[in-house]
Each structure stands twice: as C-alpha cells, then as structure tokens.
C-alpha cells in the first residue's frame, strides 16, 4: 500500500454502534484489515470486517455478521504466513470460530466445555497460541485443540487446572518456546502462571495489595520476562518481571481515569501503549526500569473514552484505538 507516501497520520472509521472489541489481521495479504465488535446491551450484536482502501484512503466495511451478545474479545488466527484458513475467533457467551471469505463470514465451530447446563456465564477472554495455532485457551482455563487445516473437523480437550476464583483475562507467554506457558488474572487480584504440561500447579507471581480484581494482562512481545496488568477501576498499569515475583518493576500512572487497554509494541521490548477513560492513549518508554517512569513519550487525545487499544503486530508503525462508535488507526 502506498499509505506512507501520502503521509496521512490518522485514518478513521465510524461504525453504526459503539465499538468495544477489535483486532488486527496478521495475514500478509490482508494489511490494514480489522475486525470490530458492537457493544449493544441486548442479545443481537454485530461484528464487522473493515479494511482500508488504497485508492480512497478510506475504511470500508467488507462484511457484517450477527453475533449473540457483545463480543468481549476478537482475535484473528495468528497466521503471519497465510498458510491456514482465514479464521476469526470471538468470545461472548461462548467461544466461536468463524471462517472469513471475501463475501461472507460463517460460523465453523462453537467451543463449549460446559455440557451440564443450559446457562452460561459471560466469557470474558481467551487467547490463541502463536506458535501452535491449533491451541486456544479460554477464561475457564479450558484448552481447546482444533484442527486449523481441516476446519470442518474440531475436537476439544479440557485439561484440569487449579480451581480459581473467576478469571477475567488469560494469555500465552512466549517463554520456553511459546507453546506451553500462560498466565491468568482475575477476581482474587492475583497473576498466576501455568504450564500446559503441569496444570495441577500454578505459581502466583503478583497479588494486588488491596486485592482488587485484575482485569487485563498483556505480555511483552520481545521479552517474555515482562508483563503488564491493571486493576478494576484502576488508573495505573503495573509492569511485572516474572524473575522478581510480587514486586512491580514499574507503575505507569499518568492517566486520570480508569485504564481500559494495554498493548506492547510488537518490535520493541521497552515500549507500551495504555488507553483509558480520560480519552488518552499514551506510549511509554520503560527502558530505564527499575527507575521510576515519570511521563509517557507520546500522547494522543481521542474524542471519547477509549475502550480498547491494539498495536499492529505486522505493521508496528500503526496503533488502533476505539471510542464511542469510532475506530482510529494512528501512525506512531
């Protein structure tokens, strides 16, 4: 795309509803493509696939499909080489996998471990393994094995984990080859590490001093020793070093309202973006840790409370934010 030649710094898309969940596609043939989920407080919600047109430099909607309840998370298959089918996973009431084509998106599989009840709690998060795209883990710490090549055939596998309070977020680590280690955060205010090979045990690497629930965690993309987390209604982001459990190595606390999103730079171990209800998206340089990080190096003010932030892993010059009914991608 010739976007860099046009030197436009911001591209904006307005959806017909409030945008909450979103994610960049990583396929090499689908640059500047994102999936957006609606936040409507009723059963009927939507997901849109949008892309940036090279000629007009405008976002257009490629595809819209129905989704039960709002999507809490959206994630494209981590397929940077484009060798797998074009799949999209969403969470809401259940974990669903969709097959995307140029003209339509259809449901391929509904992944459900709760076979004994007609009711389900909201599914708050999941993660898709970058090293082995056949593995997904959800907030109940159920490991789903799927056959990504033959997507018409799936099988699931529930591995017994340590019984925990409610889990709000979960993410695979790139440590140890990137396949077996993951962490979770939840209502008890702890960050716990797990190993798929030994799921009967977990290691607590941090506990919130006031035992506030922790809502999100995000691993450093270049250095798996570092992760970031944030508490419910908290205005700061805590940076942790797994080699030094229990004590944060940095606190990023310039926001003036609760933080909603965290995104590490895909190409740098020392840059992270945070976004909050104060309309601010802030980029921080944390290389001086453990000395205090006083101020961000870049700041962007949106026109509303920022619900989510995503740093494009295959295009590290671009960050996506969403607020109100708007998606914006920003050149950094």
Tab-separated table of C-alpha atoms in Angstrom:
chain	number	residue	atom	x	y	z
A	1	UNK	CA	0.000	0.000	0.000
A	2	UNK	CA	1.147	3.475	-0.770
A	3	UNK	CA	-0.150	4.908	2.515
A	4	UNK	CA	3.252	6.044	3.727
A	5	UNK	CA	3.709	8.152	0.630
A	6	UNK	CA	0.528	10.050	1.421
A	7	UNK	CA	1.804	10.872	4.924
A	8	UNK	CA	-1.614	10.686	6.489
A	9	UNK	CA	-1.217	10.091	10.215
A	10	UNK	CA	-4.763	9.106	11.203
A	11	UNK	CA	-7.464	7.067	9.476
A	12	UNK	CA	-10.955	6.926	10.944
A	13	UNK	CA	-13.960	4.629	10.557
A	14	UNK	CA	-17.397	5.221	12.060
A	15	UNK	CA	-19.456	2.132	12.867
A	16	UNK	CA	-23.248	2.142	13.324
A	17	UNK	CA	-22.849	1.186	17.006
A	18	UNK	CA	-20.459	1.522	19.944
A	19	UNK	CA	-17.212	-0.373	19.279
A	20	UNK	CA	-15.588	-2.376	22.060
A	21	UNK	CA	-13.662	-5.447	20.878
A	22	UNK	CA	-11.316	-5.201	17.889
A	23	UNK	CA	-8.265	-6.898	16.436
A	24	UNK	CA	-5.812	-6.515	13.539
A	25	UNK	CA	-5.475	-9.256	10.956
A	26	UNK	CA	-1.903	-10.535	10.641
A	27	UNK	CA	-2.180	-12.173	7.219
A	28	UNK	CA	0.394	-10.750	4.784
A	29	UNK	CA	-2.241	-10.335	2.069
A	30	UNK	CA	-4.700	-8.521	4.353
A	31	UNK	CA	-2.876	-5.432	5.575
A	32	UNK	CA	-4.962	-2.763	7.292
A	33	UNK	CA	-7.828	-5.178	7.940
A	34	UNK	CA	-9.528	-5.219	11.330
A	35	UNK	CA	-12.495	-6.938	12.954
A	36	UNK	CA	-14.780	-4.818	15.138
A	37	UNK	CA	-17.418	-5.950	17.613
A	38	UNK	CA	-20.501	-3.985	18.646
A	39	UNK	CA	-21.403	-3.199	22.230
A	40	UNK	CA	-25.187	-3.168	22.391
A	41	UNK	CA	-26.852	-4.148	25.652
A	42	UNK	CA	-29.078	-6.794	24.139
A	43	UNK	CA	-28.811	-10.233	22.564
A	44	UNK	CA	-28.454	-9.120	18.941
A	45	UNK	CA	-24.988	-7.733	18.226
A	46	UNK	CA	-22.737	-7.472	15.178
A	47	UNK	CA	-19.168	-7.992	14.022
A	48	UNK	CA	-17.770	-6.061	11.069
A	49	UNK	CA	-14.715	-6.757	8.960
A	50	UNK	CA	-13.296	-3.433	7.761
A	51	UNK	CA	-10.365	-2.625	5.511
A	52	UNK	CA	-8.535	0.453	4.303
A	53	UNK	CA	-8.920	1.130	0.596
A	54	UNK	CA	-5.640	2.044	-1.082
A	55	UNK	CA	-7.127	4.377	-3.675
A	56	UNK	CA	-9.501	6.378	-1.489
A	57	UNK	CA	-7.547	6.086	1.775
A	58	UNK	CA	-10.873	5.397	3.481
A	59	UNK	CA	-12.049	2.484	5.602
A	60	UNK	CA	-14.840	0.412	4.078
A	61	UNK	CA	-16.927	-2.350	5.595
A	62	UNK	CA	-16.201	-5.637	3.813
A	63	UNK	CA	-18.506	-7.856	5.778
A	64	UNK	CA	-21.019	-7.765	8.648
A	65	UNK	CA	-22.367	-10.762	10.542
A	66	UNK	CA	-24.621	-11.338	13.528
A	67	UNK	CA	-23.167	-12.210	16.918
A	68	UNK	CA	-25.037	-13.249	20.077
A	69	UNK	CA	-24.332	-10.696	22.821
A	70	UNK	CA	-21.428	-8.224	22.611
A	71	UNK	CA	-18.009	-9.647	21.773
A	72	UNK	CA	-15.676	-9.422	24.765
A	73	UNK	CA	-12.665	-10.273	22.609
A	74	UNK	CA	-11.952	-10.782	18.908
A	75	UNK	CA	-8.809	-12.421	17.572
A	76	UNK	CA	-7.689	-13.409	14.091
A	77	UNK	CA	-5.786	-16.645	13.727
A	78	UNK	CA	-2.083	-15.859	14.385
A	79	UNK	CA	-1.074	-16.843	10.864
A	80	UNK	CA	1.579	-14.422	9.621
A	81	UNK	CA	2.361	-16.555	6.543
A	82	UNK	CA	-1.197	-17.036	5.315
A	83	UNK	CA	-0.999	-20.841	5.255
A	84	UNK	CA	-4.112	-21.611	7.317
A	85	UNK	CA	-7.754	-20.908	6.516
A	86	UNK	CA	-8.784	-17.316	7.271
A	87	UNK	CA	-10.276	-17.800	10.730
A	88	UNK	CA	-11.603	-15.405	13.349
A	89	UNK	CA	-12.368	-16.255	16.986
A	90	UNK	CA	-14.809	-14.355	19.199
A	91	UNK	CA	-15.901	-14.636	22.814
A	92	UNK	CA	-19.202	-13.555	24.315
A	93	UNK	CA	-21.465	-16.239	25.723
A	94	UNK	CA	-19.280	-18.939	24.133
A	95	UNK	CA	-16.032	-19.171	22.200
A	96	UNK	CA	-16.783	-19.266	18.485
A	97	UNK	CA	-14.596	-19.724	15.423
A	98	UNK	CA	-15.658	-18.188	12.124
A	99	UNK	CA	-14.393	-18.706	8.572
A	100	UNK	CA	-13.957	-15.429	6.690
A	101	UNK	CA	-14.150	-15.062	2.926
A	102	UNK	CA	-14.332	-12.044	0.647
A	103	UNK	CA	-18.120	-12.197	0.532
A	104	UNK	CA	-19.296	-13.737	3.805
A	105	UNK	CA	-18.357	-14.973	7.246
A	106	UNK	CA	-19.814	-18.226	8.516
A	107	UNK	CA	-19.682	-19.991	11.858
A	108	UNK	CA	-17.389	-23.014	11.777
A	109	UNK	CA	-17.451	-24.120	15.385
A	110	UNK	CA	-18.847	-23.293	18.821
A	111	UNK	CA	-16.458	-24.366	21.569
A	112	UNK	CA	-18.224	-25.182	24.808
A	113	UNK	CA	-16.866	-27.113	27.755
A	114	UNK	CA	-19.984	-26.639	29.899
A	115	UNK	CA	-22.060	-29.623	28.799
A	116	UNK	CA	-24.103	-29.872	32.007
A	117	UNK	CA	-26.007	-26.594	31.967
A	118	UNK	CA	-28.334	-24.689	29.677
A	119	UNK	CA	-26.902	-21.435	31.019
A	120	UNK	CA	-23.507	-19.855	30.648
A	121	UNK	CA	-21.646	-17.000	32.288
A	122	UNK	CA	-20.158	-14.300	30.043
A	123	UNK	CA	-16.884	-15.450	28.506
A	124	UNK	CA	-14.528	-12.573	29.204
A	125	UNK	CA	-11.383	-13.614	27.349
A	126	UNK	CA	-9.350	-16.244	25.522
A	127	UNK	CA	-6.024	-16.456	23.721
A	128	UNK	CA	-4.827	-18.128	20.544
A	129	UNK	CA	-1.373	-19.657	20.637
A	130	UNK	CA	1.033	-18.004	18.164
A	131	UNK	CA	3.401	-20.979	17.994
A	132	UNK	CA	0.711	-23.651	17.656
A	133	UNK	CA	-2.491	-22.197	16.100
A	134	UNK	CA	-4.258	-25.453	16.952
A	135	UNK	CA	-4.394	-24.368	20.608
A	136	UNK	CA	-6.772	-21.898	22.259
A	137	UNK	CA	-7.268	-21.309	25.971
A	138	UNK	CA	-10.337	-19.628	27.456
A	139	UNK	CA	-11.011	-17.902	30.762
A	140	UNK	CA	-12.140	-21.176	32.377
A	141	UNK	CA	-8.665	-22.453	31.532
A	142	UNK	CA	-10.070	-24.991	29.146
A	143	UNK	CA	-7.546	-25.866	26.464
A	144	UNK	CA	-9.287	-26.334	23.142
A	145	UNK	CA	-7.445	-28.244	20.455
A	146	UNK	CA	-8.701	-27.531	16.965
A	147	UNK	CA	-7.632	-28.725	13.568
A	148	UNK	CA	-6.938	-25.480	11.783
A	149	UNK	CA	-6.094	-27.092	8.459
A	150	UNK	CA	-9.299	-29.132	8.221
A	151	UNK	CA	-11.578	-26.608	9.908
A	152	UNK	CA	-14.659	-28.733	9.355
A	153	UNK	CA	-13.376	-31.121	11.994
A	154	UNK	CA	-12.749	-29.956	15.537
A	155	UNK	CA	-12.145	-31.692	18.790
A	156	UNK	CA	-11.889	-30.195	22.242
A	157	UNK	CA	-9.905	-31.183	25.264
A	158	UNK	CA	-10.481	-29.935	28.790
A	159	UNK	CA	-7.419	-30.076	30.966
A	160	UNK	CA	-7.990	-29.832	34.712
A	161	UNK	CA	-6.449	-26.677	36.154
A	162	UNK	CA	-6.135	-25.412	39.657
A	163	UNK	CA	-9.540	-24.251	40.865
A	164	UNK	CA	-9.546	-20.467	40.993
A	165	UNK	CA	-11.856	-17.563	41.559
A	166	UNK	CA	-13.315	-16.039	38.424
A	167	UNK	CA	-10.709	-15.438	35.728
A	168	UNK	CA	-11.020	-12.241	33.667
A	169	UNK	CA	-8.090	-12.480	31.255
A	170	UNK	CA	-5.647	-15.088	30.043
A	171	UNK	CA	-2.673	-15.007	27.669
A	172	UNK	CA	0.034	-17.302	26.364
A	173	UNK	CA	3.649	-16.374	27.111
A	174	UNK	CA	6.447	-16.575	24.555
A	175	UNK	CA	8.728	-18.088	27.195
A	176	UNK	CA	10.055	-21.610	26.789
A	177	UNK	CA	9.240	-21.899	23.106
A	178	UNK	CA	5.918	-20.082	23.327
A	179	UNK	CA	3.600	-23.097	23.399
A	180	UNK	CA	3.093	-24.237	26.976
A	181	UNK	CA	3.229	-21.260	29.343
A	182	UNK	CA	0.317	-18.942	30.025
A	183	UNK	CA	-0.858	-16.569	32.735
A	184	UNK	CA	-4.218	-15.510	34.088
A	185	UNK	CA	-5.654	-12.672	36.166
A	186	UNK	CA	-8.973	-12.484	37.931
A	187	UNK	CA	-11.270	-11.599	40.776
A	188	UNK	CA	-8.846	-12.536	43.555
A	189	UNK	CA	-6.334	-9.904	42.389
A	190	UNK	CA	-3.574	-12.369	41.536
A	191	UNK	CA	-1.429	-13.053	38.468
A	192	UNK	CA	-0.878	-16.790	38.101
A	193	UNK	CA	1.466	-18.673	35.792
A	194	UNK	CA	0.590	-22.077	34.345
A	195	UNK	CA	2.350	-24.731	32.299
A	196	UNK	CA	0.229	-26.912	29.992
A	197	UNK	CA	2.431	-29.864	30.900
A	198	UNK	CA	1.766	-29.498	34.647
A	199	UNK	CA	-1.654	-27.933	35.039
A	200	UNK	CA	-2.166	-29.285	38.538
A	201	UNK	CA	0.066	-26.451	39.807
A	202	UNK	CA	0.175	-22.696	39.349
A	203	UNK	CA	2.609	-20.034	40.521
A	204	UNK	CA	1.417	-16.703	41.893
A	205	UNK	CA	3.778	-14.003	40.631
A	206	UNK	CA	1.836	-10.964	41.853
A	207	UNK	CA	-1.069	-10.047	44.120
A	208	UNK	CA	-2.761	-6.674	44.202
A	209	UNK	CA	-2.053	-5.151	47.640
A	210	UNK	CA	-5.736	-4.239	48.127
A	211	UNK	CA	-6.909	-7.476	46.474
A	212	UNK	CA	-8.692	-5.508	43.779
A	213	UNK	CA	-9.715	-7.690	40.833
A	214	UNK	CA	-7.251	-7.608	37.929
A	215	UNK	CA	-8.982	-7.216	34.573
A	216	UNK	CA	-6.276	-7.487	31.906
A	217	UNK	CA	-2.807	-8.829	31.350
A	218	UNK	CA	-0.523	-8.376	28.366
A	219	UNK	CA	2.854	-9.998	27.681
A	220	UNK	CA	5.843	-8.106	26.334
A	221	UNK	CA	6.208	-9.205	22.702
A	222	UNK	CA	10.007	-9.194	22.688
A	223	UNK	CA	10.981	-10.078	26.263
A	224	UNK	CA	8.789	-12.757	27.896
A	225	UNK	CA	10.093	-11.823	31.337
A	226	UNK	CA	7.803	-8.788	31.406
A	227	UNK	CA	4.054	-8.469	31.524
A	228	UNK	CA	1.608	-5.668	32.285
A	229	UNK	CA	-1.635	-5.787	34.232
A	230	UNK	CA	-4.283	-3.411	35.551
A	231	UNK	CA	-6.883	-3.468	38.295
A	232	UNK	CA	-10.600	-2.879	38.030
A	233	UNK	CA	-11.311	0.880	38.028
A	234	UNK	CA	-7.552	1.474	38.344
A	235	UNK	CA	-5.793	4.464	36.817
A	236	UNK	CA	-2.354	2.829	36.601
A	237	UNK	CA	-0.699	-0.036	34.754
A	238	UNK	CA	1.669	-2.289	36.677
A	239	UNK	CA	4.734	-3.779	34.942
A	240	UNK	CA	5.918	-7.104	36.376
A	241	UNK	CA	9.128	-9.088	35.943
A	242	UNK	CA	8.490	-12.820	36.390
A	243	UNK	CA	12.066	-13.203	37.670
A	244	UNK	CA	11.253	-10.894	40.586
A	245	UNK	CA	7.799	-12.037	41.769
A	246	UNK	CA	5.407	-9.932	43.824
A	247	UNK	CA	7.135	-6.559	43.354
A	248	UNK	CA	6.278	-4.378	40.326
A	249	UNK	CA	9.281	-3.046	38.426
A	250	UNK	CA	7.297	-0.025	37.194
A	251	UNK	CA	3.985	1.747	37.638
A	252	UNK	CA	2.572	3.842	34.800
A	253	UNK	CA	0.201	6.247	36.476
A	254	UNK	CA	-0.365	9.380	34.382
A	255	UNK	CA	-3.943	8.521	33.443
A	256	UNK	CA	-6.708	10.496	35.147
A	257	UNK	CA	-9.468	7.922	34.708
A	258	UNK	CA	-9.656	4.137	34.676
A	259	UNK	CA	-7.427	2.289	32.208
A	260	UNK	CA	-9.192	0.061	29.666
A	261	UNK	CA	-6.451	-1.221	27.382
A	262	UNK	CA	-2.786	-2.220	27.223
A	263	UNK	CA	-0.705	-3.046	24.131
A	264	UNK	CA	3.034	-3.769	23.973
A	265	UNK	CA	4.983	-2.746	20.894
A	266	UNK	CA	5.478	-5.771	18.615
A	267	UNK	CA	9.014	-4.718	17.642
A	268	UNK	CA	10.439	-3.257	20.860
A	269	UNK	CA	10.808	-4.629	24.366
A	270	UNK	CA	10.668	-1.212	26.014
A	271	UNK	CA	7.572	0.455	24.529
A	272	UNK	CA	3.983	0.027	25.657
A	273	UNK	CA	0.722	1.833	24.955
A	274	UNK	CA	-2.033	2.366	27.515
A	275	UNK	CA	-5.516	3.775	26.932
A	276	UNK	CA	-8.169	4.991	29.324
A	277	UNK	CA	-11.455	6.726	30.008
A	278	UNK	CA	-9.594	10.051	30.139
A	279	UNK	CA	-9.592	9.973	26.291
A	280	UNK	CA	-5.804	9.444	26.347
A	281	UNK	CA	-3.653	6.889	24.543
A	282	UNK	CA	-0.143	7.091	25.995
A	283	UNK	CA	3.068	5.471	24.748
A	284	UNK	CA	5.749	4.824	27.347
A	285	UNK	CA	9.455	4.041	27.163
A	286	UNK	CA	10.260	1.735	30.092
A	287	UNK	CA	13.931	1.023	29.364
A	288	UNK	CA	15.052	2.939	32.456
A	289	UNK	CA	13.379	0.433	34.808
A	290	UNK	CA	13.680	-0.045	37.742
A	291	UNK	CA	13.960	3.727	37.978
A	292	UNK	CA	10.539	5.381	38.057
A	293	UNK	CA	8.845	6.070	34.727
A	294	UNK	CA	7.572	9.612	35.167
A	295	UNK	CA	5.934	10.553	31.870
A	296	UNK	CA	4.920	9.000	28.548
A	297	UNK	CA	6.911	9.832	25.425
A	298	UNK	CA	3.827	10.263	23.224
A	299	UNK	CA	0.211	11.143	23.949
A	300	UNK	CA	-2.911	11.186	21.798
A	301	UNK	CA	-6.265	12.607	22.862
A	302	UNK	CA	-9.340	10.994	21.340
A	303	UNK	CA	-12.843	12.414	21.150
A	304	UNK	CA	-14.208	9.953	23.696
A	305	UNK	CA	-13.376	7.367	26.333
A	306	UNK	CA	-11.024	4.831	24.726
A	307	UNK	CA	-12.400	1.309	25.102
A	308	UNK	CA	-9.580	-0.661	23.513
A	309	UNK	CA	-6.104	-0.355	22.015
A	310	UNK	CA	-4.318	-2.753	19.655
A	311	UNK	CA	-0.774	-2.398	18.256
A	312	UNK	CA	-0.480	-3.950	14.793
A	313	UNK	CA	1.982	-6.832	15.090
A	314	UNK	CA	2.869	-6.935	11.390
A	315	UNK	CA	2.843	-3.139	10.935
A	316	UNK	CA	4.462	-1.691	14.047
A	317	UNK	CA	4.039	1.907	12.840
A	318	UNK	CA	0.294	1.668	13.486
A	319	UNK	CA	-1.865	1.559	16.608
A	320	UNK	CA	-5.648	1.130	16.590
A	321	UNK	CA	-7.946	2.629	19.210
A	322	UNK	CA	-11.716	2.620	19.532
A	323	UNK	CA	-14.015	5.022	21.333
A	324	UNK	CA	-17.756	5.611	21.074
A	325	UNK	CA	-18.657	4.329	17.581
A	326	UNK	CA	-15.246	5.135	16.099
A	327	UNK	CA	-12.159	3.204	15.093
A	328	UNK	CA	-8.983	5.183	14.518
A	329	UNK	CA	-5.590	3.922	13.407
A	330	UNK	CA	-2.682	6.174	14.330
A	331	UNK	CA	0.811	6.293	12.880
A	332	UNK	CA	3.396	6.310	15.664
